[in-house]
Coordinates of N, CA and C and ligand atoms in Angstrom, one line a residue:
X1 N -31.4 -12.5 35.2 CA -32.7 -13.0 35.3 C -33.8 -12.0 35.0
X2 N -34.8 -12.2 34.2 CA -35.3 -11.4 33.6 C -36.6 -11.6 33.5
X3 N -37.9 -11.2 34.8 CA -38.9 -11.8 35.0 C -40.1 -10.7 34.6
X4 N -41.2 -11.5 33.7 CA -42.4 -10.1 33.8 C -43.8 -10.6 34.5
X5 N -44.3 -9.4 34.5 CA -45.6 -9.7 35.0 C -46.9 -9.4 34.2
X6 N -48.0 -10.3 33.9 CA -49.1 -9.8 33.0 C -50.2 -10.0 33.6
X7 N -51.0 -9.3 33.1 CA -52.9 -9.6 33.8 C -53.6 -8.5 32.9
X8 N -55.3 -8.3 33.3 CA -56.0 -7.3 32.8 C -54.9 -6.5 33.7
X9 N -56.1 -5.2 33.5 CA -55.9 -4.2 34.7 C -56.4 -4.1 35.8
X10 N -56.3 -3.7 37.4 CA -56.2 -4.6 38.7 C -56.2 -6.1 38.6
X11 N -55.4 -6.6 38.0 CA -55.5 -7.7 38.5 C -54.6 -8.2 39.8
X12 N -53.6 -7.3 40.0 CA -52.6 -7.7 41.2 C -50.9 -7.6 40.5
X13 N -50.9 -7.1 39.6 CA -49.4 -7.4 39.2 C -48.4 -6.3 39.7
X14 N -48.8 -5.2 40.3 CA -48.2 -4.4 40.9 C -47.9 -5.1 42.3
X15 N -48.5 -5.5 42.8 CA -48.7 -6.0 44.3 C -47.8 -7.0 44.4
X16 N -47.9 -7.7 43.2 CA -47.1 -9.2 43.3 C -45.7 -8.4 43.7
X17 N -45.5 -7.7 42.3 CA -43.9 -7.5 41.6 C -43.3 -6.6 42.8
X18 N -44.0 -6.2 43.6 CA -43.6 -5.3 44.6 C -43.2 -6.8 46.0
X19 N -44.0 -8.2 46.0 CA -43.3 -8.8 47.2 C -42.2 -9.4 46.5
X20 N -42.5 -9.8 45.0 CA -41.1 -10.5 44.5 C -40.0 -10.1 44.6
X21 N -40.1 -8.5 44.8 CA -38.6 -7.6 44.7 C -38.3 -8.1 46.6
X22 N -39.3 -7.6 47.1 CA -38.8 -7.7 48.6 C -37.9 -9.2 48.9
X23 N -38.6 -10.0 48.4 CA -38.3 -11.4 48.7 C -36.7 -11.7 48.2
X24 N -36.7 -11.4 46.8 CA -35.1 -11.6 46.3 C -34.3 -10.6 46.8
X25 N -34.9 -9.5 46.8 CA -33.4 -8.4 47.9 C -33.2 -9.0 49.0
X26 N -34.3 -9.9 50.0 CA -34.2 -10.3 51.0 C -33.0 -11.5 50.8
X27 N -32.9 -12.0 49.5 CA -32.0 -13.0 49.3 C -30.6 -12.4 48.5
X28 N -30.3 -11.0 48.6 CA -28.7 -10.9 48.1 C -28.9 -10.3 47.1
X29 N -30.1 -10.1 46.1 CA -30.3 -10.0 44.4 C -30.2 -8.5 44.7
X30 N -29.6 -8.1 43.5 CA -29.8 -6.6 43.0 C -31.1 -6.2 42.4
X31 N -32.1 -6.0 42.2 CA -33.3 -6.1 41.4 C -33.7 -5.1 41.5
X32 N -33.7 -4.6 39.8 CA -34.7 -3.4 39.0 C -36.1 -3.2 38.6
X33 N -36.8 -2.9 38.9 CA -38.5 -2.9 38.5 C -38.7 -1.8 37.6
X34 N -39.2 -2.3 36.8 CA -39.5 -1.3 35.5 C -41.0 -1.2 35.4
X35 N -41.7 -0.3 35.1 CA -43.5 -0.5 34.5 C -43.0 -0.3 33.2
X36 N -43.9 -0.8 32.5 CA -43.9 -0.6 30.9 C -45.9 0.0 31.2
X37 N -45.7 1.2 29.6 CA -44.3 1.6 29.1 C -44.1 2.8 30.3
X38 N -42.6 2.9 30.1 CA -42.3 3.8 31.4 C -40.7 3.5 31.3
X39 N -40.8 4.2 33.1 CA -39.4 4.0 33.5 C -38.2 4.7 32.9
X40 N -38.3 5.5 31.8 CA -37.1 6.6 31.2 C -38.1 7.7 30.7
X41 N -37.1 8.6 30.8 CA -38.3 10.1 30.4 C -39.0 9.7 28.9
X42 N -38.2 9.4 27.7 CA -39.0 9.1 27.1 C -40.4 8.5 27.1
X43 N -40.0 7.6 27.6 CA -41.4 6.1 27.7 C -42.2 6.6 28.6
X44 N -42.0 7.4 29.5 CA -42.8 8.0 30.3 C -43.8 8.7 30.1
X45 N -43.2 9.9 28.9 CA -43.9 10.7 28.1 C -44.8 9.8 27.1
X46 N -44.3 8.5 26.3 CA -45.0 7.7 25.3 C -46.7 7.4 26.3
X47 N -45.9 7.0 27.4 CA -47.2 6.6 28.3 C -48.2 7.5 28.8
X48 N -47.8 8.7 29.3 CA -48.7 10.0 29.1 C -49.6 10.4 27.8
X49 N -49.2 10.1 26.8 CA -50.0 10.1 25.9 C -50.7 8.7 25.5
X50 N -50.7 7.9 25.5 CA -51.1 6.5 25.5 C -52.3 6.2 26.4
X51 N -52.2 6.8 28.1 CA -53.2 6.7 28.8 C -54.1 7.7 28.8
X52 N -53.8 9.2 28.5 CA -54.8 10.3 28.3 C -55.9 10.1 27.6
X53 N -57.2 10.6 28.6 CA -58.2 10.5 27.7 C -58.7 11.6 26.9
X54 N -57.3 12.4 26.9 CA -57.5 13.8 25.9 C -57.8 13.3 24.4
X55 N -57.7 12.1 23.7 CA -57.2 12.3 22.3 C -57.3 10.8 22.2
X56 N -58.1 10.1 21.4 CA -58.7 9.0 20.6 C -57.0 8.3 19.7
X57 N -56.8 6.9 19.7 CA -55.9 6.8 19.3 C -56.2 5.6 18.2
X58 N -55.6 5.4 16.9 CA -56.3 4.3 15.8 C -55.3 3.0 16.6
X59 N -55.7 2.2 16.7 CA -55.1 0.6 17.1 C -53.0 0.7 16.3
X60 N -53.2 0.9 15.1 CA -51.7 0.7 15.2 C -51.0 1.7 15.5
X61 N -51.8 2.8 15.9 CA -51.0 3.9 16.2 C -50.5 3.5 17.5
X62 N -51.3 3.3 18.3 CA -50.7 2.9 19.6 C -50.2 1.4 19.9
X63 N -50.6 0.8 18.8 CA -49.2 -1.1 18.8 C -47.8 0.2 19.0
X64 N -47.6 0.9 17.9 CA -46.2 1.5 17.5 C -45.9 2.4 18.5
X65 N -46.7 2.9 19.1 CA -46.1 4.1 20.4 C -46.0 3.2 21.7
X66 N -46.4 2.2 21.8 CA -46.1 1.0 23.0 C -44.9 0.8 22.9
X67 N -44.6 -0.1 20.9 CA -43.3 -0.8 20.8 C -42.2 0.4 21.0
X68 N -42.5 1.7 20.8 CA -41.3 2.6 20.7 C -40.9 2.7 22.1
X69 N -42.0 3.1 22.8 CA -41.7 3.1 24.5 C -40.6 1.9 24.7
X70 N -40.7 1.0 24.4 CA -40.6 -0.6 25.0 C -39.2 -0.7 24.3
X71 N -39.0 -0.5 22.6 CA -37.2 -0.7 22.7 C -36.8 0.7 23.3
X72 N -37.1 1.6 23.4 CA -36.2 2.5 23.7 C -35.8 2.1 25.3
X73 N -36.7 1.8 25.9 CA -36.3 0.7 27.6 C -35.9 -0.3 27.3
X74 N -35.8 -1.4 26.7 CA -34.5 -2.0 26.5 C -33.1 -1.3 26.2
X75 N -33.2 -0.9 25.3 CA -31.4 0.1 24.5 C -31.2 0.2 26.0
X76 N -31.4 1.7 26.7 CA -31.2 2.1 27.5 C -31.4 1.4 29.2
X77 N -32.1 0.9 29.5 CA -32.3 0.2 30.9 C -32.7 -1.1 30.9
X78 N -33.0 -2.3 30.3 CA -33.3 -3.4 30.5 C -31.9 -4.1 29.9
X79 N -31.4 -4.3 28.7 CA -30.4 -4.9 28.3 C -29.0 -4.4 29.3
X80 N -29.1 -3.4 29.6 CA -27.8 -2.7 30.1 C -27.9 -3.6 31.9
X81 N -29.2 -3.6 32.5 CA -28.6 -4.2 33.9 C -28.8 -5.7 33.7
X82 N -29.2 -6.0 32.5 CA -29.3 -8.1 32.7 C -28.0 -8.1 32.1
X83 N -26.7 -7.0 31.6 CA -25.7 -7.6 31.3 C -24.7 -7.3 32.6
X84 N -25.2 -6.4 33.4 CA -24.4 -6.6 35.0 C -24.9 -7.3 35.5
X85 N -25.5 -8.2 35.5 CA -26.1 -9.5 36.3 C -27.2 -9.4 37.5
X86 N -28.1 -8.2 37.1 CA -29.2 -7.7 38.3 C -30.3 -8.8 37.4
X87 N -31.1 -8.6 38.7 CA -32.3 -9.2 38.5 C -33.4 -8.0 37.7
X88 N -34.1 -8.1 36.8 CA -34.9 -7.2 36.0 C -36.5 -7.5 36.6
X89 N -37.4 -7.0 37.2 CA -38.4 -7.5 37.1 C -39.7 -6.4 36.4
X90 N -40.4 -7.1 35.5 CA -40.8 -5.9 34.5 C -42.3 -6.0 34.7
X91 N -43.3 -5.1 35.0 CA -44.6 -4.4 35.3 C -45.5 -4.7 34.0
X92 N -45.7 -5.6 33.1 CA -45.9 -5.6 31.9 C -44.7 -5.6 31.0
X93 N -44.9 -6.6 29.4 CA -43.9 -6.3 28.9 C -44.5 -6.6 27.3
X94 N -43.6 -7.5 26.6 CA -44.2 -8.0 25.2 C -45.7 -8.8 25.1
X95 N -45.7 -9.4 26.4 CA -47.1 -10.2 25.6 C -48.5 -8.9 26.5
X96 N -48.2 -8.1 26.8 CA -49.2 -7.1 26.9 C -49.5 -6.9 25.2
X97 N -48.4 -6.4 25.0 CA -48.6 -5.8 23.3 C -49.8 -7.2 22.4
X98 N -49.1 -8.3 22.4 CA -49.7 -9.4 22.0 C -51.7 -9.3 22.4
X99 N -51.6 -9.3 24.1 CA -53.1 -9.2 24.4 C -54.2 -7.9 23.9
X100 N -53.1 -7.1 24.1 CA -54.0 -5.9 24.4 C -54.6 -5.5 22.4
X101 N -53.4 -5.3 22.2 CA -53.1 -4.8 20.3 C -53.5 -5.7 19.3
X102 N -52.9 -6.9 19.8 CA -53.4 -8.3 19.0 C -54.9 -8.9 19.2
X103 N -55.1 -9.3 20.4 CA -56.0 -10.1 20.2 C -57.6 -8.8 21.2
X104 N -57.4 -7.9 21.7 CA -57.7 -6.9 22.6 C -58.6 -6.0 21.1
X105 N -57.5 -5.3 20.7 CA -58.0 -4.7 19.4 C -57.9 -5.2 18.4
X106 N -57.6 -6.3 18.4 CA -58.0 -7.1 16.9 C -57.1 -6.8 15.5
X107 N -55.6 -6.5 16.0 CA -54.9 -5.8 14.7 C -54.6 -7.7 14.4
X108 N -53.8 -7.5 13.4 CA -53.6 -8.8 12.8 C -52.3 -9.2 13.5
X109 N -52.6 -10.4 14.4 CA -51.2 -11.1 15.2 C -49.8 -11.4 14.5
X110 N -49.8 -11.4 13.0 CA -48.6 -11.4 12.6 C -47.7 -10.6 12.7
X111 N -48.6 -9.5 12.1 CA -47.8 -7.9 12.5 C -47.5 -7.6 13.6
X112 N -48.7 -7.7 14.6 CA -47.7 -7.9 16.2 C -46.7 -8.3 16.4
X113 N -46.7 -9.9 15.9 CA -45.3 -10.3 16.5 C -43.9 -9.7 16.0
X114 N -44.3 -9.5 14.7 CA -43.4 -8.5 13.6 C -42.9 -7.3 14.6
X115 N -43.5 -7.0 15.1 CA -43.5 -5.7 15.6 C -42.5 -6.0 16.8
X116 N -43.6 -6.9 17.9 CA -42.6 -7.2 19.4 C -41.0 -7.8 18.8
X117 N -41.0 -8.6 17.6 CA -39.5 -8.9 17.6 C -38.4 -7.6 17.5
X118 N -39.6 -6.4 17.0 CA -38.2 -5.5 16.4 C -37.9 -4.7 17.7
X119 N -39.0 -4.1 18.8 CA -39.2 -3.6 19.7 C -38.3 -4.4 21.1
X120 N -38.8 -5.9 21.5 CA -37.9 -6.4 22.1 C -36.2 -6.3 22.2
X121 N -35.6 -6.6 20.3 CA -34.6 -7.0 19.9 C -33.6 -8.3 20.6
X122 N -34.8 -9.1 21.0 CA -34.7 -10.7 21.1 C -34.5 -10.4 22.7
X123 N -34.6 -9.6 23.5 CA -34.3 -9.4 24.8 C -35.8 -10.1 25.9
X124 N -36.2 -11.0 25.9 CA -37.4 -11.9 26.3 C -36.7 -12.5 27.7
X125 N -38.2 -12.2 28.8 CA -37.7 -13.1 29.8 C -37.7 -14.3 29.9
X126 N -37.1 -15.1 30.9 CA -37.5 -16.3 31.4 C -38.3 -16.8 31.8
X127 N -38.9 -15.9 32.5 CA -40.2 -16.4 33.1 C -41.6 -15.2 33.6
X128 N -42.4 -15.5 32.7 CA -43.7 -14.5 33.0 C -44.6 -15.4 33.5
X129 N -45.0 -14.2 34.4 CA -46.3 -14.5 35.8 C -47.4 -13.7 35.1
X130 N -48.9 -14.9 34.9 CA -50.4 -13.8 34.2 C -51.1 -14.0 35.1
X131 N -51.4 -13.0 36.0 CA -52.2 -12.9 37.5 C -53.6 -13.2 36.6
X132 N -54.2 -14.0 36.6 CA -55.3 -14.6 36.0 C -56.6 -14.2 36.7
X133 N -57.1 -13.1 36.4 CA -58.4 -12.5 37.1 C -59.8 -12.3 36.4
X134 N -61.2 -12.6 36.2 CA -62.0 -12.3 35.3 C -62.6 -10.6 35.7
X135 N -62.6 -10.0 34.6 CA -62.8 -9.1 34.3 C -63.9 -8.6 35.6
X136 N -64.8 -8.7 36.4 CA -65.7 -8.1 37.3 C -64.5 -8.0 38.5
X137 N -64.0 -9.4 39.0 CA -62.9 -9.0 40.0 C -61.8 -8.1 40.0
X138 N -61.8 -7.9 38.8 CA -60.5 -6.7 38.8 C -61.1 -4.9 38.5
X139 N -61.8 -5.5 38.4 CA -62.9 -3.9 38.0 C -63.0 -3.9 39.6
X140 N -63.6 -4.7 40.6 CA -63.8 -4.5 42.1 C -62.5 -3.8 42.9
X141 N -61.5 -4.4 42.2 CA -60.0 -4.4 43.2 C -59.7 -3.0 42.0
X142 N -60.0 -2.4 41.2 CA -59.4 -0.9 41.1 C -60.5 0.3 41.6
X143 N -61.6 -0.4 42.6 CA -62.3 0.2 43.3 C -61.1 1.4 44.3
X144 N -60.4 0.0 44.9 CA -59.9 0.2 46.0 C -58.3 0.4 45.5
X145 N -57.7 1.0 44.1 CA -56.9 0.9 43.9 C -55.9 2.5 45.1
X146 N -54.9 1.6 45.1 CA -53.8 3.0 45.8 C -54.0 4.5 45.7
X147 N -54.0 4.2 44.3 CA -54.0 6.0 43.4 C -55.5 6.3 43.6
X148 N -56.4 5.5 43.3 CA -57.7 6.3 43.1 C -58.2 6.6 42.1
X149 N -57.2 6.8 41.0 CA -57.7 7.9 40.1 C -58.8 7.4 39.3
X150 N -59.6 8.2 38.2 CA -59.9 8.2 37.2 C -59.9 6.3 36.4
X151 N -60.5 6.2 35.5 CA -59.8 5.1 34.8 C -59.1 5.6 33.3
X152 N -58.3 5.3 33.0 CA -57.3 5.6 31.9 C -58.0 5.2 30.5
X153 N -57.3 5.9 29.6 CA -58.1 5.7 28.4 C -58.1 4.2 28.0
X154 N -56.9 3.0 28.2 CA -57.1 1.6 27.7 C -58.2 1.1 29.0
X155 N -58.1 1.6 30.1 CA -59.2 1.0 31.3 C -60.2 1.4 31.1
X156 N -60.9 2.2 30.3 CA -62.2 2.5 29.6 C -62.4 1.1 28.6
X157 N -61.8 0.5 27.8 CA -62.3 -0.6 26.8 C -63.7 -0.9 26.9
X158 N -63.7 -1.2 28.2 CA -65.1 -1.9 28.2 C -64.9 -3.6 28.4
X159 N -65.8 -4.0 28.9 CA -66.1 -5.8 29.2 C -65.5 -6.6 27.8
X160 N -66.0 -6.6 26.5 CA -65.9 -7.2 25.3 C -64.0 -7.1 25.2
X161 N -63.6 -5.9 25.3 CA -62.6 -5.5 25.4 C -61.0 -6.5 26.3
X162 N -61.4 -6.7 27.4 CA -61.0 -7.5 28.4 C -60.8 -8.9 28.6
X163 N -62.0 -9.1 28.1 CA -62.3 -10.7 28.1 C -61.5 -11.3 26.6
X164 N -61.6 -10.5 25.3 CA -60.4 -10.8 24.5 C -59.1 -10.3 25.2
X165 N -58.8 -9.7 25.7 CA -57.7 -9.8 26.5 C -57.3 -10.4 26.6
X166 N -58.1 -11.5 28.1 CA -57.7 -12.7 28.6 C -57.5 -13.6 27.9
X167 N -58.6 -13.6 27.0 CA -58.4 -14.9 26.3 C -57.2 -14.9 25.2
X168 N -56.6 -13.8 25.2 CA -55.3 -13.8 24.5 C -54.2 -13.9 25.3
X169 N -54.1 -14.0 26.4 CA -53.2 -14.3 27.3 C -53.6 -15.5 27.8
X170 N -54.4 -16.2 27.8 CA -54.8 -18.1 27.9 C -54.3 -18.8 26.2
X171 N -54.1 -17.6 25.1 CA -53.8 -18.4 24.3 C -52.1 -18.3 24.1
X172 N -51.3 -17.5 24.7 CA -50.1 -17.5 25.1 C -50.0 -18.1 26.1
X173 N -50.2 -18.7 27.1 CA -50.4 -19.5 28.0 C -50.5 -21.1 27.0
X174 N -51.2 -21.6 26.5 CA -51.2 -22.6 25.9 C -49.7 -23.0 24.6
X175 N -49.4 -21.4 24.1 CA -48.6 -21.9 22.7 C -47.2 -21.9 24.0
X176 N -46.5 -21.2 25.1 CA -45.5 -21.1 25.6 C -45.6 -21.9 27.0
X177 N -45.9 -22.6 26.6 CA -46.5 -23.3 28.4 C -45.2 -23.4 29.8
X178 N -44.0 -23.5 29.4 CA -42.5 -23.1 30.0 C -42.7 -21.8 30.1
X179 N -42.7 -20.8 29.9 CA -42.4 -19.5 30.3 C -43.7 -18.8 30.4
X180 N -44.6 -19.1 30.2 CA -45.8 -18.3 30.5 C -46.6 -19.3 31.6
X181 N -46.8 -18.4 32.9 CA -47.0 -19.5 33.8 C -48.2 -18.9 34.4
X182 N -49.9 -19.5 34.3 CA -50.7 -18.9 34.4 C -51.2 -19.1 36.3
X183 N -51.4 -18.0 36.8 CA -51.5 -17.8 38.3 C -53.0 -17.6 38.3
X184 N -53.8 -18.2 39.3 CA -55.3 -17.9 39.0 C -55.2 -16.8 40.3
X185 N -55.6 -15.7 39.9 CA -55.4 -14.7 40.7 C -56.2 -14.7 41.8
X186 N -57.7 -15.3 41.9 CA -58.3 -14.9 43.1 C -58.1 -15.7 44.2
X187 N -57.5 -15.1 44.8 CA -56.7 -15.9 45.7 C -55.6 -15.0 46.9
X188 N -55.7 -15.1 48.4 CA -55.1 -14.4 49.2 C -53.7 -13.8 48.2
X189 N -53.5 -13.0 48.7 CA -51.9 -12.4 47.8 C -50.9 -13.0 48.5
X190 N -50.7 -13.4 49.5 CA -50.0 -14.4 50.1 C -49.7 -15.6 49.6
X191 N -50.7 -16.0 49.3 CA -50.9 -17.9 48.7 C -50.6 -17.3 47.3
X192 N -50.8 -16.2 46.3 CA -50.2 -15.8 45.0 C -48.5 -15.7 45.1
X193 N -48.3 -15.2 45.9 CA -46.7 -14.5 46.2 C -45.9 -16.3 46.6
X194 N -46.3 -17.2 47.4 CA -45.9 -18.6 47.3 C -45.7 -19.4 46.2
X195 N -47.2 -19.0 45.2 CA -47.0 -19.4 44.4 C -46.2 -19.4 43.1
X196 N -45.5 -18.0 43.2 CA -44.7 -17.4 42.3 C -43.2 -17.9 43.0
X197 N -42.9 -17.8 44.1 CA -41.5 -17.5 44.2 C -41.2 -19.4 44.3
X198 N -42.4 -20.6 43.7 CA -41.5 -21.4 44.2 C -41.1 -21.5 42.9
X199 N -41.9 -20.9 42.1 CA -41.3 -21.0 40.6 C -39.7 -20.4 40.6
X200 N -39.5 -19.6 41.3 CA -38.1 -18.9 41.5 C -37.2 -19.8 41.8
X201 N -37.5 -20.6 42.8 CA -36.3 -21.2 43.5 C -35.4 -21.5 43.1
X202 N -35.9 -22.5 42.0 CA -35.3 -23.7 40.8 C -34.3 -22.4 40.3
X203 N -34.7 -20.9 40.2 CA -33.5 -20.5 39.1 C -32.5 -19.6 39.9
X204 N -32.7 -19.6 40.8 CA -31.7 -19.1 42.6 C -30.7 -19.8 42.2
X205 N -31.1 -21.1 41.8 CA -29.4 -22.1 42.3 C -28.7 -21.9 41.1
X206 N -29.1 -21.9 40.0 CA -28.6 -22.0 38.9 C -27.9 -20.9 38.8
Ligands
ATP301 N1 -54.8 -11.2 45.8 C1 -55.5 -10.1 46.0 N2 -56.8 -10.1 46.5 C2 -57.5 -9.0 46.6 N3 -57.1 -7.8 46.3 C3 -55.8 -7.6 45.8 C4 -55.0 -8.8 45.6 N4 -53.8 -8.4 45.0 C5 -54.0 -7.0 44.9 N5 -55.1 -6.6 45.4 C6 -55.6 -5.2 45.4 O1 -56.2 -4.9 44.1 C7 -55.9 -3.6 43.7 C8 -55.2 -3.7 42.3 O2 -53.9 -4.4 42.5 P1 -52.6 -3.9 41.7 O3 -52.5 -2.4 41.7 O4 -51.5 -4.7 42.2 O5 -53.0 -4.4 40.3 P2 -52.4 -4.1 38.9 O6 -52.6 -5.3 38.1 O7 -51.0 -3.6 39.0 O8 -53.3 -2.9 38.3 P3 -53.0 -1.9 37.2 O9 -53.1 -2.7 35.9 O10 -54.1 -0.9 37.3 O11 -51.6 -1.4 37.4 C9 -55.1 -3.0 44.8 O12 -55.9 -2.2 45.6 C10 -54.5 -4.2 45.5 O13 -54.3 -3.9 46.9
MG302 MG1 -50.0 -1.9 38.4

C-alpha cells in the first residue's frame, strides 16, 4: 500500500503522516515514511541544495533535481519495501512536482508529466491525501512550526506563487478524483486524521 501526502507548505502533512503511521502500526502494518525529496543520502543532499537560499535556481533546473531525488528513492527504497509488503507512506511525492514545477512555476505541464513518468517508473500510489489550506493559514501554522527555522528557498515564492500551487492541486483533484482525495485542512487535526483513516479502512480488508 502505497499512500502520499500533498499540501502548500504548513499545511499539516507532516502531522497527519505522523498519526497515520501511529494508527496502522497500531493495527499490525509495517510502515515506512519517506519525505521527498529525501530519505537516502543522495536525495538528501539533492534536497540541501534545492532548499538553500545560497544559490538562485532556473525552474527546470530544479523540475530535474526533484525528479532525480525522487527515482533515485524509488530504485533504492520505495519499490524495494512495497515489494515486501510494508505499508509506504510518502511526505510529498509526484504531484508536488506537478503543483509546484508545473502549474507553481509555470514550466509546460507536458514536460512535467514527461518527466514524473520517467522519475516515478510507473511506481504511483493508491491513494493521496491534499491537506487543503489557503495560503494565509498555513503561513500562520509555520509561525509555530516544530523546527522554527528560517523559510526555505521554495517557502520564499511568495502569495502569487502558492495560490497557483493550490490551484494546481484542485486541478489534479478534479482530473484523478479516485486517488486524489481533497481534505479541507482547517479543521481540528483530530477530525483531519478521521477523515483520512476512514478512507483507509476499505483498503485494511482487502
Ligand atoms: N489541523 C491543524 N490545525 C492547526 N494547526 C495544525 C494542524 N495540523 C498541523 N498544525 C500545525 O501547523 C504547523 C505545520 O504543520 P506540519 O509541519 O504538519 O505541516 P507540513 O505541511 O508538513 O509543513 P512543511 O511543508 O513545512 O513540511 C505545525 O506547527 C503543526 O503543529
Ligand atoms: Mg512537513
Amino acid at each position: 500500500m502505497f499512500i502520499s501526502f500533498e499540501g502548500i507548505d504548513g499545511s499539516g502533512k507532516s502531522t497527519q503522516l505522523g498519526m497515520l503511521r501511529a494508527w496502522l502500526e497500531e493495527r499490525g502494518r509495517t510502515v515506512l515514511t519517506v519525505r521527498e525529496p529525501g530519505a537516502t543520502h543522495l536525495s538528501e543532499s539533492i534536497r540541501e541544495i534545492l532548499l538553500s537560499n545560497k544559490q538562485t535556481i532556473t525552474p527546470t533546473a530544479e523540475l530535474l533535481l526533484f525528479s532525480a531525488a525522487r527515482t533515485h528513492l524509488v530504485e533504492t527504497v520505495i519499490r524495494p519495501a512495497l515489494e515486501r509488503g510494508d505499508v509506504v507512506l510518502c511526505d510529498r511525492y509526484v504531484d508536488s512536482t506537478t503543483a509546484y514545477q508545473g502549474h507553481g512555476r509555470q514550466l509546460d505541464l507536458e514536460q512535467v508529466a514527461l518527466c514524473n513518468r520517467l522519475a516515478t517508473q510507473g511506481v504511483l500510489p493508491s491513494l493521496t491525501f491534499f491537506i487543503d489550506v489557503p495560503y494565509d493559514e498555513a503561513q500562520l501554522r509555520m509561525q509555530f512550526h516544530p523546527t522554527g527555522t528560517e523559510p526555505d528557498r521554495m517557502e520564499r515564492s511568495g502569495r502569487d506563487f502558492f495560490e497557483r500551487v493550490r490551484a494546481g492541486y484542485l486541478s489534479i483533484a478534479a482530473s484523478e478524483p479516485q486517488r486524489f482525495v481533497v481534505i479541507p485542512g482547517v479543521q481540528d487535526r483530530t477530525a483531519i486524521h478521521e477523515q483520512i483513516c476512514a478512507q483507509i479502512v476499505p483498503m485494511l480488508r482487502g
